[in-house]
Amino acid sequence: MHIRVRARSDPKPSEITPERVYRTRREFMALAASSVALGGLNALALTEDWLDARGFADGPVFKGQDPGEEITPFQYASSYNNFYEFGTDKGDPAQYAGELTVDPWSVEVTGEVAKPGRIAIEDLLAGVDLEERVYRLRCVEAWSMVIPWIGFPVKRLLDRFEPTDSAKYVEFTTLHRPEEMRGQRSFFSSIDWPYVEGLRLDEAYHPLAIFAVGMYGKVLPNQNGAPLRLVVPWKYGFKSIKSIVGIRLMRRQPRTTWNVMAPDEYGFYANVNPNVDHPRWSQKTERRLPSSFFSPNRIDTMMFNGYAEEVAPLYAGMNLRRKY
Ligand code: MTE
């Protein structure tokens, strides 16, 4: 993973919605209630009918955080992506992720749980209060966005499978389907597929850690990790694994894709930390998108991406220079 800024994948100014689709919670609720907003956006059965049947017609319950910062235009969040399963260029996921079938979709939960099993995405979401969370997303490549996600706490799902006392870590696995994911069948890819990530169980249980199924009032676009992705806002973006099909509760720390590829550069913890530089670049500042050569929009990076108050206790007494 390295900084690659390709002008061709940057949305042109003319493509950017002049007014944010998505400004206030009230507007979002109106969107959520409208069939135009939620019907037929992609193949997942997260339609108005589906939402109505689950008492969602009045919109989601809002409990989320909101940093009160300018929300990144949807066009950027959905066209400047990292999703190596579809290629390494920032524009590749938006161009090719449409080739992915996301319905039907199920997730298998295994390992240190009393009730292992496979669950269809519809059942997984049944009875779950979806919430809006406006979070900063800070990539390890030193760019960032502010994204309004729709999702629910990770703990909500894990609890259904009853983790045992031996469960100390969680491993997440992305779909491996080379027929539909051209990056996985690329001769040049050095990633050992499938993409895997992990958290300590107490991190996964933290109320800020969510599974997202939507963003900007819509079902997740495929390029952003449809139909189910992790969002861990205080960690570098690579921890927020997309298109999850596997969850394994473990006694030991799982192997994670980027840590295996380049252990000196990408740690297991990957907490956003302006005081620990990447070996090849500084992490003190970040480019808040949209940014350009003439208007770089560089801002200071905050410890734990601005969520220190909430998450610092998870790391009390830990040397964050060594456990980067
Ligand atoms: N998940 C999978 N399966 N494959 C990936 O290549 N890239 C990660 C993360 N999740 C990645 C992934 C990285 S490096 C980042 S920064 C974020 O997704 C980007 O999320 P976004 O494209 O929705 O902004």
Short mmCIF file of C-alpha atoms and ligand atoms in Angstrom, two decimals:
data_model
loop_
_atom_site.label_atom_id
_atom_site.label_comp_id
_atom_site.label_asym_id
_atom_site.label_seq_id
_atom_site.Cartn_x
_atom_site.Cartn_y
_atom_site.Cartn_z
CA MET A 1 0.00 0.00 0.00
CA HIS A 2 1.56 3.27 -1.02
CA ILE A 3 0.51 6.74 -2.01
CA ARG A 4 -0.68 6.74 -5.56
CA VAL A 5 -2.46 9.88 -6.59
CA ARG A 6 -3.81 9.41 -10.08
CA ALA A 7 -5.55 12.43 -11.48
CA ARG A 8 -7.68 10.17 -13.64
CA SER A 9 -9.41 8.66 -10.63
CA ASP A 10 -10.14 12.00 -9.00
CA PRO A 11 -13.70 13.09 -9.60
CA LYS A 12 -13.83 16.15 -11.79
CA PRO A 13 -15.21 19.24 -10.05
CA SER A 14 -18.20 19.04 -12.40
CA GLU A 15 -19.02 15.58 -11.05
CA ILE A 16 -19.27 16.73 -7.47
CA THR A 17 -22.76 17.25 -6.14
CA PRO A 18 -22.98 20.97 -5.64
CA GLU A 19 -25.05 20.66 -2.53
CA ARG A 20 -24.48 17.74 -0.23
CA VAL A 21 -27.13 15.06 -0.81
CA TYR A 22 -26.89 14.58 2.80
CA ARG A 23 -26.85 17.46 5.16
CA THR A 24 -29.03 17.00 8.17
CA ARG A 25 -30.42 14.11 10.08
CA ARG A 26 -33.91 15.27 9.21
CA GLU A 27 -33.12 15.09 5.52
CA PHE A 28 -31.63 11.66 5.98
CA MET A 29 -34.76 10.42 7.64
CA ALA A 30 -36.80 11.72 4.74
CA LEU A 31 -34.43 9.89 2.43
CA ALA A 32 -34.65 6.68 4.38
CA ALA A 33 -38.43 6.79 4.23
CA SER A 34 -38.52 7.29 0.49
CA SER A 35 -38.55 4.38 -1.88
CA VAL A 36 -36.60 6.43 -4.39
CA ALA A 37 -33.70 6.71 -2.01
CA LEU A 38 -33.49 3.14 -0.86
CA GLY A 39 -35.09 1.04 -3.55
CA GLY A 40 -33.13 -0.68 -6.24
CA LEU A 41 -29.72 0.76 -5.52
CA ASN A 42 -28.00 -2.54 -5.72
CA ALA A 43 -28.83 -6.16 -5.50
CA LEU A 44 -29.02 -6.52 -1.71
CA ALA A 45 -32.57 -6.91 -0.47
CA LEU A 46 -32.32 -3.72 1.56
CA THR A 47 -35.34 -2.17 -0.10
CA GLU A 48 -38.15 -0.07 1.26
CA ASP A 49 -40.31 -3.19 1.68
CA TRP A 50 -37.56 -4.94 3.50
CA LEU A 51 -37.10 -1.96 5.77
CA ASP A 52 -40.87 -1.53 6.33
CA ALA A 53 -41.20 -5.15 7.36
CA ARG A 54 -38.70 -4.50 10.09
CA GLY A 55 -40.28 -1.31 11.35
CA PHE A 56 -37.72 0.83 9.61
CA ALA A 57 -40.18 3.00 7.72
CA ASP A 58 -39.64 5.95 10.06
CA GLY A 59 -35.93 5.91 9.47
CA PRO A 60 -33.08 4.60 11.56
CA VAL A 61 -32.44 5.37 15.17
CA PHE A 62 -29.71 7.98 15.44
CA LYS A 63 -27.22 7.43 18.17
CA GLY A 64 -24.18 8.17 16.14
CA GLN A 65 -21.16 10.30 16.56
CA ASP A 66 -20.83 13.37 14.40
CA PRO A 67 -17.49 15.17 14.28
CA GLY A 68 -19.31 18.22 12.90
CA GLU A 69 -16.86 18.43 10.00
CA GLU A 70 -17.64 18.90 6.34
CA ILE A 71 -18.87 15.62 4.89
CA THR A 72 -16.84 14.38 1.91
CA PRO A 73 -18.97 14.49 -1.24
CA PHE A 74 -20.44 11.10 -2.10
CA GLN A 75 -18.73 11.18 -5.49
CA TYR A 76 -15.32 11.09 -3.81
CA ALA A 77 -16.21 8.48 -1.22
CA SER A 78 -17.56 6.21 -3.95
CA SER A 79 -14.91 6.73 -6.63
CA TYR A 80 -11.60 7.14 -4.79
CA ASN A 81 -11.30 3.75 -3.15
CA ASN A 82 -8.94 1.09 -1.93
CA PHE A 83 -10.35 -2.35 -2.68
CA TYR A 84 -7.47 -4.34 -4.09
CA GLU A 85 -9.77 -7.20 -5.07
CA PHE A 86 -10.74 -4.96 -8.00
CA GLY A 87 -7.34 -3.46 -8.79
CA THR A 88 -4.79 -1.16 -7.24
CA ASP A 89 -5.77 2.11 -8.91
CA LYS A 90 -8.07 4.33 -6.85
CA GLY A 91 -10.58 4.32 -9.71
CA ASP A 92 -10.59 0.54 -10.26
CA PRO A 93 -13.11 -0.42 -7.56
CA ALA A 94 -15.76 2.00 -8.87
CA GLN A 95 -15.11 0.74 -12.38
CA TYR A 96 -15.13 -3.00 -11.71
CA ALA A 97 -16.94 -3.73 -8.43
CA GLY A 98 -20.22 -3.87 -10.32
CA GLU A 99 -19.06 -7.32 -11.44
CA LEU A 100 -19.58 -8.58 -7.89
CA THR A 101 -22.81 -10.40 -6.99
CA VAL A 102 -23.90 -9.37 -3.49
CA ASP A 103 -27.25 -11.16 -3.36
CA PRO A 104 -27.43 -13.81 -1.99
CA TRP A 105 -24.91 -13.11 0.75
CA SER A 106 -24.17 -14.88 3.99
CA VAL A 107 -21.58 -14.71 6.74
CA GLU A 108 -20.11 -17.71 8.55
CA VAL A 109 -19.20 -17.30 12.21
CA THR A 110 -16.81 -19.89 13.61
CA GLY A 111 -14.17 -20.50 16.26
CA GLU A 112 -14.56 -19.72 19.93
CA VAL A 113 -18.34 -19.37 19.96
CA ALA A 114 -21.04 -21.44 21.61
CA LYS A 115 -23.27 -21.26 18.53
CA PRO A 116 -21.24 -21.32 15.32
CA GLY A 117 -23.13 -21.02 12.06
CA ARG A 118 -23.85 -19.34 8.78
CA ILE A 119 -26.32 -16.49 8.64
CA ALA A 120 -27.92 -14.85 5.61
CA ILE A 121 -27.51 -11.09 5.46
CA GLU A 122 -31.29 -10.56 5.75
CA ASP A 123 -31.41 -12.61 8.98
CA LEU A 124 -28.30 -10.93 10.24
CA LEU A 125 -30.03 -7.55 9.90
CA ALA A 126 -33.44 -8.65 11.17
CA GLY A 127 -34.40 -6.72 14.29
CA VAL A 128 -31.21 -4.67 14.24
CA ASP A 129 -31.55 -0.90 14.75
CA LEU A 130 -29.53 0.68 12.01
CA GLU A 131 -27.81 3.87 13.11
CA GLU A 132 -26.12 6.69 11.32
CA ARG A 133 -22.50 7.31 12.26
CA VAL A 134 -20.60 10.20 10.74
CA TYR A 135 -16.97 9.14 11.09
CA ARG A 136 -13.58 10.33 9.92
CA LEU A 137 -11.82 7.73 7.74
CA ARG A 138 -8.01 8.12 7.84
CA CYS A 139 -6.09 5.99 5.36
CA VAL A 140 -2.54 4.96 6.24
CA GLU A 141 -1.58 6.61 2.92
CA ALA A 142 -2.28 9.99 4.63
CA TRP A 143 -5.55 11.00 2.98
CA SER A 144 -8.86 11.20 4.79
CA MET A 145 -12.58 11.65 4.35
CA VAL A 146 -15.65 12.17 6.53
CA ILE A 147 -18.33 9.60 5.76
CA PRO A 148 -21.88 9.14 7.03
CA TRP A 149 -22.21 5.39 7.48
CA ILE A 150 -25.33 3.38 8.21
CA GLY A 151 -24.64 0.41 10.40
CA PHE A 152 -24.79 -1.21 13.81
CA PRO A 153 -22.30 -2.12 16.55
CA VAL A 154 -20.06 -5.14 15.88
CA LYS A 155 -20.92 -6.44 19.33
CA ARG A 156 -24.58 -6.72 18.36
CA LEU A 157 -23.73 -9.42 15.81
CA LEU A 158 -20.99 -11.21 17.74
CA ASP A 159 -23.22 -11.63 20.78
CA ARG A 160 -25.70 -13.68 18.75
CA PHE A 161 -23.06 -16.37 18.34
CA GLU A 162 -22.08 -16.30 22.03
CA PRO A 163 -18.30 -15.93 22.14
CA THR A 164 -16.78 -18.22 24.78
CA ASP A 165 -14.46 -17.07 27.55
CA SER A 166 -11.51 -18.21 25.43
CA ALA A 167 -12.31 -15.72 22.66
CA LYS A 168 -9.74 -12.92 22.78
CA TYR A 169 -9.53 -11.82 19.13
CA VAL A 170 -11.77 -11.63 16.06
CA GLU A 171 -10.70 -12.38 12.52
CA PHE A 172 -12.68 -11.05 9.54
CA THR A 173 -12.41 -12.45 6.02
CA THR A 174 -13.41 -10.91 2.69
CA LEU A 175 -15.07 -12.91 -0.06
CA HIS A 176 -12.69 -14.85 -2.32
CA ARG A 177 -14.32 -15.04 -5.75
CA PRO A 178 -11.72 -14.51 -8.49
CA GLU A 179 -14.37 -14.88 -11.25
CA GLU A 180 -15.91 -11.61 -10.09
CA MET A 181 -12.93 -9.93 -8.44
CA ARG A 182 -10.35 -9.22 -11.09
CA GLY A 183 -7.65 -8.21 -8.60
CA GLN A 184 -7.79 -11.72 -7.12
CA ARG A 185 -7.03 -13.30 -10.47
CA SER A 186 -4.39 -10.75 -11.40
CA PHE A 187 -1.01 -12.23 -12.15
CA PHE A 188 0.62 -9.15 -10.60
CA SER A 189 -1.13 -9.28 -7.25
CA SER A 190 1.19 -10.02 -4.34
CA ILE A 191 -1.65 -10.36 -1.84
CA ASP A 192 -2.34 -13.81 -0.48
CA TRP A 193 -6.14 -13.81 -0.90
CA PRO A 194 -8.56 -13.63 0.77
CA TYR A 195 -8.01 -10.27 2.48
CA VAL A 196 -8.12 -10.82 6.23
CA GLU A 197 -8.18 -8.44 9.17
CA GLY A 198 -8.51 -8.67 12.90
CA LEU A 199 -9.23 -6.90 16.15
CA ARG A 200 -8.76 -7.66 19.80
CA LEU A 201 -12.17 -8.66 21.17
CA ASP A 202 -12.38 -5.61 23.43
CA GLU A 203 -11.71 -3.40 20.40
CA ALA A 204 -14.44 -5.16 18.44
CA TYR A 205 -16.80 -4.70 21.39
CA HIS A 206 -16.09 -0.98 21.58
CA PRO A 207 -19.29 0.95 20.78
CA LEU A 208 -17.55 2.93 18.02
CA ALA A 209 -16.73 -0.24 16.03
CA ILE A 210 -19.53 -0.90 13.56
CA PHE A 211 -20.53 -3.06 10.64
CA ALA A 212 -21.75 -0.77 7.86
CA VAL A 213 -24.42 -1.72 5.33
CA GLY A 214 -24.96 1.75 3.90
CA MET A 215 -23.61 5.25 3.51
CA TYR A 216 -25.04 8.64 2.57
CA GLY A 217 -28.57 7.33 3.07
CA LYS A 218 -28.09 4.54 0.53
CA VAL A 219 -27.15 0.91 0.47
CA LEU A 220 -23.35 0.52 0.34
CA PRO A 221 -21.98 0.74 -3.20
CA ASN A 222 -20.05 -2.42 -4.07
CA GLN A 223 -16.78 -0.48 -4.23
CA ASN A 224 -17.23 0.53 -0.60
CA GLY A 225 -17.58 -3.03 0.61
CA ALA A 226 -21.16 -4.15 0.00
CA PRO A 227 -23.06 -5.68 1.52
CA LEU A 228 -21.27 -5.69 4.90
CA ARG A 229 -18.01 -4.07 5.94
CA LEU A 230 -16.23 -3.18 9.11
CA VAL A 231 -15.68 0.45 10.14
CA VAL A 232 -13.20 1.12 12.96
CA PRO A 233 -12.78 4.90 12.88
CA TRP A 234 -9.81 5.25 15.24
CA LYS A 235 -7.64 2.91 13.13
CA TYR A 236 -6.09 3.30 9.70
CA GLY A 237 -8.55 2.49 6.94
CA PHE A 238 -7.00 -0.85 6.04
CA LYS A 239 -8.47 -2.34 9.22
CA SER A 240 -11.97 -1.57 7.90
CA ILE A 241 -12.28 -4.73 5.84
CA LYS A 242 -14.88 -4.90 3.09
CA SER A 243 -17.40 -7.46 1.79
CA ILE A 244 -17.11 -9.75 4.81
CA VAL A 245 -18.07 -13.44 4.53
CA GLY A 246 -16.22 -14.88 7.52
CA ILE A 247 -15.88 -14.03 11.21
CA ARG A 248 -13.77 -16.21 13.47
CA LEU A 249 -13.42 -15.77 17.22
CA MET A 250 -9.91 -16.76 18.27
CA ARG A 251 -7.67 -17.31 21.26
CA ARG A 252 -4.64 -15.85 19.50
CA GLN A 253 -3.97 -12.78 17.43
CA PRO A 254 -4.95 -13.49 13.82
CA ARG A 255 -2.74 -12.91 10.82
CA THR A 256 -3.77 -9.83 8.86
CA THR A 257 -3.15 -9.12 5.19
CA TRP A 258 -1.04 -5.97 5.35
CA ASN A 259 0.83 -7.02 8.45
CA VAL A 260 1.89 -10.23 6.70
CA MET A 261 2.84 -8.34 3.51
CA ALA A 262 4.94 -5.65 5.21
CA PRO A 263 5.19 -6.11 8.98
CA ASP A 264 7.54 -3.14 9.43
CA GLU A 265 5.07 -0.83 7.78
CA TYR A 266 1.62 -2.02 8.85
CA GLY A 267 1.04 -3.21 12.38
CA PHE A 268 -1.75 -5.33 13.77
CA TYR A 269 -3.07 -2.44 15.86
CA ALA A 270 -2.80 0.29 13.21
CA ASN A 271 -4.20 2.95 15.51
CA VAL A 272 -4.08 6.38 13.88
CA ASN A 273 -1.07 8.01 15.53
CA PRO A 274 0.57 11.26 14.36
CA ASN A 275 3.60 10.49 16.54
CA VAL A 276 4.54 7.24 14.82
CA ASP A 277 5.52 7.77 11.21
CA HIS A 278 5.21 5.20 8.49
CA PRO A 279 8.79 4.20 7.54
CA ARG A 280 8.34 5.93 4.18
CA TRP A 281 6.24 9.00 5.06
CA SER A 282 5.06 11.17 7.92
CA GLN A 283 1.73 10.54 9.63
CA LYS A 284 1.61 13.99 11.25
CA THR A 285 -0.75 15.43 8.67
CA GLU A 286 -3.29 14.20 6.15
CA ARG A 287 -4.91 15.35 2.91
CA ARG A 288 -8.60 15.81 3.62
CA LEU A 289 -10.45 15.02 0.40
CA PRO A 290 -11.42 16.73 -1.75
CA SER A 291 -7.94 18.14 -2.22
CA SER A 292 -5.92 19.25 -5.21
CA PHE A 293 -2.43 20.44 -6.05
CA PHE A 294 -3.46 24.08 -5.61
CA SER A 295 -5.71 23.45 -2.65
CA PRO A 296 -4.09 20.55 -0.79
CA ASN A 297 -6.41 20.83 2.23
CA ARG A 298 -3.74 19.45 4.56
CA ILE A 299 -4.80 19.14 8.19
CA ASP A 300 -3.15 17.84 11.34
CA THR A 301 -3.77 14.19 12.09
CA MET A 302 -5.28 13.59 15.51
CA MET A 303 -4.35 10.85 17.95
CA PHE A 304 -6.71 7.93 17.43
CA ASN A 305 -8.16 9.96 14.56
CA GLY A 306 -9.88 12.27 17.07
CA TYR A 307 -11.49 9.46 19.08
CA ALA A 308 -8.92 9.41 21.91
CA GLU A 309 -11.43 10.26 24.58
CA GLU A 310 -13.46 7.19 23.73
CA VAL A 311 -10.78 4.62 22.89
CA ALA A 312 -7.52 5.56 24.68
CA PRO A 313 -8.47 3.42 27.72
CA LEU A 314 -8.28 0.32 25.48
CA TYR A 315 -4.53 0.89 25.22
CA ALA A 316 -3.68 2.02 28.74
CA GLY A 317 -0.09 1.04 29.59
CA MET A 318 0.70 -0.14 26.06
CA ASN A 319 3.73 1.11 24.16
CA LEU A 320 2.06 2.40 21.00
CA ARG A 321 5.42 2.87 19.29
CA ARG A 322 6.12 -0.82 19.48
CA LYS A 323 2.50 -1.93 19.04
CA TYR A 324 1.86 0.26 16.00
N1 MTE B 1 -10.96 -4.43 2.34
C1 MTE B 1 -10.64 -5.31 1.39
N2 MTE B 1 -11.24 -6.48 1.37
N3 MTE B 1 -9.69 -5.03 0.44
C2 MTE B 1 -9.01 -3.85 0.43
O1 MTE B 1 -8.15 -3.65 -0.45
N4 MTE B 1 -8.67 -1.69 1.53
C3 MTE B 1 -8.66 -1.04 2.85
C4 MTE B 1 -10.05 -1.03 3.48
N5 MTE B 1 -10.71 -2.30 3.34
C5 MTE B 1 -9.32 -2.89 1.44
C6 MTE B 1 -10.35 -3.21 2.38
C7 MTE B 1 -8.12 0.30 2.82
S1 MTE B 1 -6.43 0.42 2.58
C8 MTE B 1 -8.88 1.40 3.04
S2 MTE B 1 -8.18 2.92 3.20
C9 MTE B 1 -10.34 1.33 3.11
O2 MTE B 1 -10.83 0.00 2.87
C10 MTE B 1 -10.94 2.24 2.08
O3 MTE B 1 -12.33 2.27 2.20
P1 MTE B 1 -13.18 3.11 1.15
O4 MTE B 1 -12.74 2.70 -0.22
O5 MTE B 1 -14.61 2.78 1.43
O6 MTE B 1 -12.85 4.57 1.42
#
